[in-house]
């Protein structure tokens, strides 16, 4: 009823909906409060300039109905962390394929105990997977997810680079972070469940803390446009189910390697040692050549690209 291209008068809307003009005005105020940008011009009427990404379960269900996974969506306006909530659900028998989404996070988590800044406007979600995966494959899960997000963004014309092990970069700045967690079954020596958390910065955030401005970016700032976050979510889930299935065959590695932000660069490990990133092992460990010619494989911690 409201369009971006044309105006519709309050009187027309009131007649269409069989309500008073005061009721129309009240609805406009409510939509504005929910994030819609609505222009109102005297003698012309209302025009919808932009609308926020609204969660619509039936739209998502329809979009993923061809998937092998029975994706189930749980949406929240705010959570401390979608990973925390998903872990609780998984421990209480939530099925594989449950996706927990939050519009914002008050205590978003990153790798190695870091926090993940999570204001409104971006995409934050965690996927529960019950794959009975050997623990040795855990790092592959994160790398494989990075490859899935890379492919999904590529579908929308956005070419990112993957920084070992869990970040996506756009124009030299971080645009996405991935955190995989899980519960280890010591008897079976495999994972009972996995929670894969993904955060992608989509919207320009004027409130971004000063200390993060040189490190992180968002799609809107870099490209001048924005993807609907639920369309992006759908594409990521489609790519993820294919690549996760193929983890034993390591098929994500080709995408991961060809689009690496890390390979060929000098990196500094957490212990201060520097070397050149020269490749990945099959399970996504980072192979680093040190100045004495020896090689080291990094499977934990971080590798900061310095050159
Ligand atoms: C990192 O930067 O080291 C990883 C960041 C992972 C962030 C995502 S946002 C959704 C999910 N919930 C969290 O608390 N963290 C992940």
Coordinates of N, CA and C and ligand atoms in Angstrom, one line a residue, residues 80-85 100 102 105 107-118 123-127 166-167 174 176-181 195-200, ligand 1:
X80 N 21.7 -11.5 24.9 CA 23.1 -11.2 25.3 C 24.0 -11.7 24.2
X81 N 23.8 -13.0 23.8 CA 24.6 -13.6 22.7 C 23.8 -14.7 22.1
X82 N 23.7 -14.7 20.8 CA 22.9 -15.8 20.1 C 23.6 -17.1 20.4
X83 N 24.9 -17.1 20.5 CA 25.6 -18.4 20.8 C 25.2 -18.9 22.2
X84 N 25.2 -18.0 23.2 CA 24.8 -18.5 24.5 C 23.4 -19.1 24.5
X85 N 22.5 -18.4 23.8 CA 21.1 -18.9 23.8 C 21.0 -20.2 23.1
X100 N 19.1 -19.3 15.7 CA 18.8 -18.3 16.7 C 19.2 -16.9 16.2
X102 N 19.2 -12.6 16.5 CA 18.9 -11.4 17.4 C 19.1 -10.1 16.6
X105 N 22.9 -7.6 20.1 CA 23.4 -8.4 21.2 C 24.0 -7.5 22.3
X107 N 26.0 -8.7 24.7 CA 27.3 -9.2 25.1 C 27.8 -10.2 24.1
X108 N 27.8 -9.7 22.8 CA 28.3 -10.6 21.7 C 29.7 -11.0 22.0
X109 N 29.9 -12.3 21.6 CA 31.3 -12.9 21.9 C 32.1 -13.1 20.7
X110 N 33.4 -12.9 20.8 CA 34.3 -13.3 19.7 C 35.2 -14.4 20.1
X111 N 36.2 -14.8 19.3 CA 37.1 -15.8 19.6 C 38.0 -15.3 20.7
X112 N 38.7 -16.2 21.4 CA 39.7 -16.0 22.4 C 39.3 -15.0 23.4
X113 N 38.0 -15.1 23.9 CA 37.5 -14.3 25.0 C 37.2 -12.9 24.6
X114 N 37.3 -12.5 23.3 CA 37.1 -11.1 22.9 C 35.6 -10.9 22.9
X115 N 35.2 -9.6 22.9 CA 33.8 -9.3 22.7 C 33.5 -8.9 21.2
X116 N 32.3 -9.0 20.8 CA 31.9 -8.7 19.5 C 30.8 -7.6 19.5
X117 N 31.2 -6.4 19.1 CA 30.3 -5.2 19.1 C 29.1 -5.5 18.2
X118 N 27.9 -5.4 18.8 CA 26.7 -5.9 18.1 C 25.5 -4.9 18.1
X123 N 23.4 -8.4 11.0 CA 22.9 -9.8 11.1 C 23.7 -10.6 12.1
X124 N 23.0 -11.0 13.1 CA 23.7 -11.9 14.2 C 22.8 -13.1 14.3
X125 N 23.5 -14.3 14.1 CA 22.7 -15.5 14.3 C 23.6 -16.7 14.6
X126 N 23.0 -17.7 15.2 CA 23.8 -18.9 15.6 C 23.0 -20.1 15.1
X127 N 23.7 -21.1 14.6 CA 23.1 -22.3 14.0 C 23.5 -23.5 14.9
X166 N 38.7 -17.0 11.2 CA 37.3 -16.8 11.3 C 36.7 -15.5 10.9
X167 N 37.5 -14.7 10.2 CA 37.0 -13.3 9.9 C 36.9 -13.1 8.4
X174 N 37.5 -5.5 8.9 CA 36.6 -6.7 9.3 C 35.2 -6.4 9.1
X176 N 32.9 -9.3 9.1 CA 32.2 -10.5 9.6 C 33.1 -11.3 10.6
X177 N 32.5 -11.8 11.6 CA 33.3 -12.7 12.6 C 32.5 -14.0 12.8
X178 N 33.2 -15.1 13.0 CA 32.5 -16.4 13.2 C 33.1 -17.0 14.5
X179 N 32.2 -17.5 15.3 CA 32.6 -18.2 16.5 C 31.9 -19.5 16.6
X180 N 32.7 -20.6 16.6 CA 32.1 -22.0 16.7 C 32.3 -22.5 18.1
X181 N 31.3 -23.0 18.7 CA 31.4 -23.5 20.1 C 30.7 -24.9 20.1
X195 N 27.6 -25.1 17.9 CA 26.8 -23.9 17.7 C 27.8 -23.0 16.9
X196 N 27.3 -22.6 15.7 CA 28.1 -21.8 14.8 C 27.5 -20.4 14.8
X197 N 28.2 -19.4 15.4 CA 27.7 -18.1 15.4 C 28.4 -17.2 14.4
X198 N 27.5 -16.4 13.7 CA 28.0 -15.5 12.7 C 27.5 -14.1 12.9
X199 N 28.3 -13.1 12.8 CA 27.9 -11.7 12.9 C 28.4 -11.0 11.7
X200 N 27.5 -10.3 11.0 CA 27.9 -9.5 9.7 C 27.5 -8.1 9.8
Ligands
LIG1 C1 35.2 -13.0 16.3 O1 35.2 -11.8 15.9 O2 36.2 -13.4 16.9 C2 34.0 -13.8 16.2 C3 32.7 -13.0 16.3 C4 31.4 -13.9 16.3 C5 30.2 -13.0 16.4 C6 29.0 -13.8 16.3 S1 27.6 -12.8 16.3 C7 26.5 -14.1 16.5 C8 27.2 -15.0 17.5 N1 26.9 -14.7 18.9 C9 28.0 -14.3 19.5 O3 28.0 -13.9 20.7 N2 29.0 -14.4 18.7 C10 28.7 -14.8 17.4

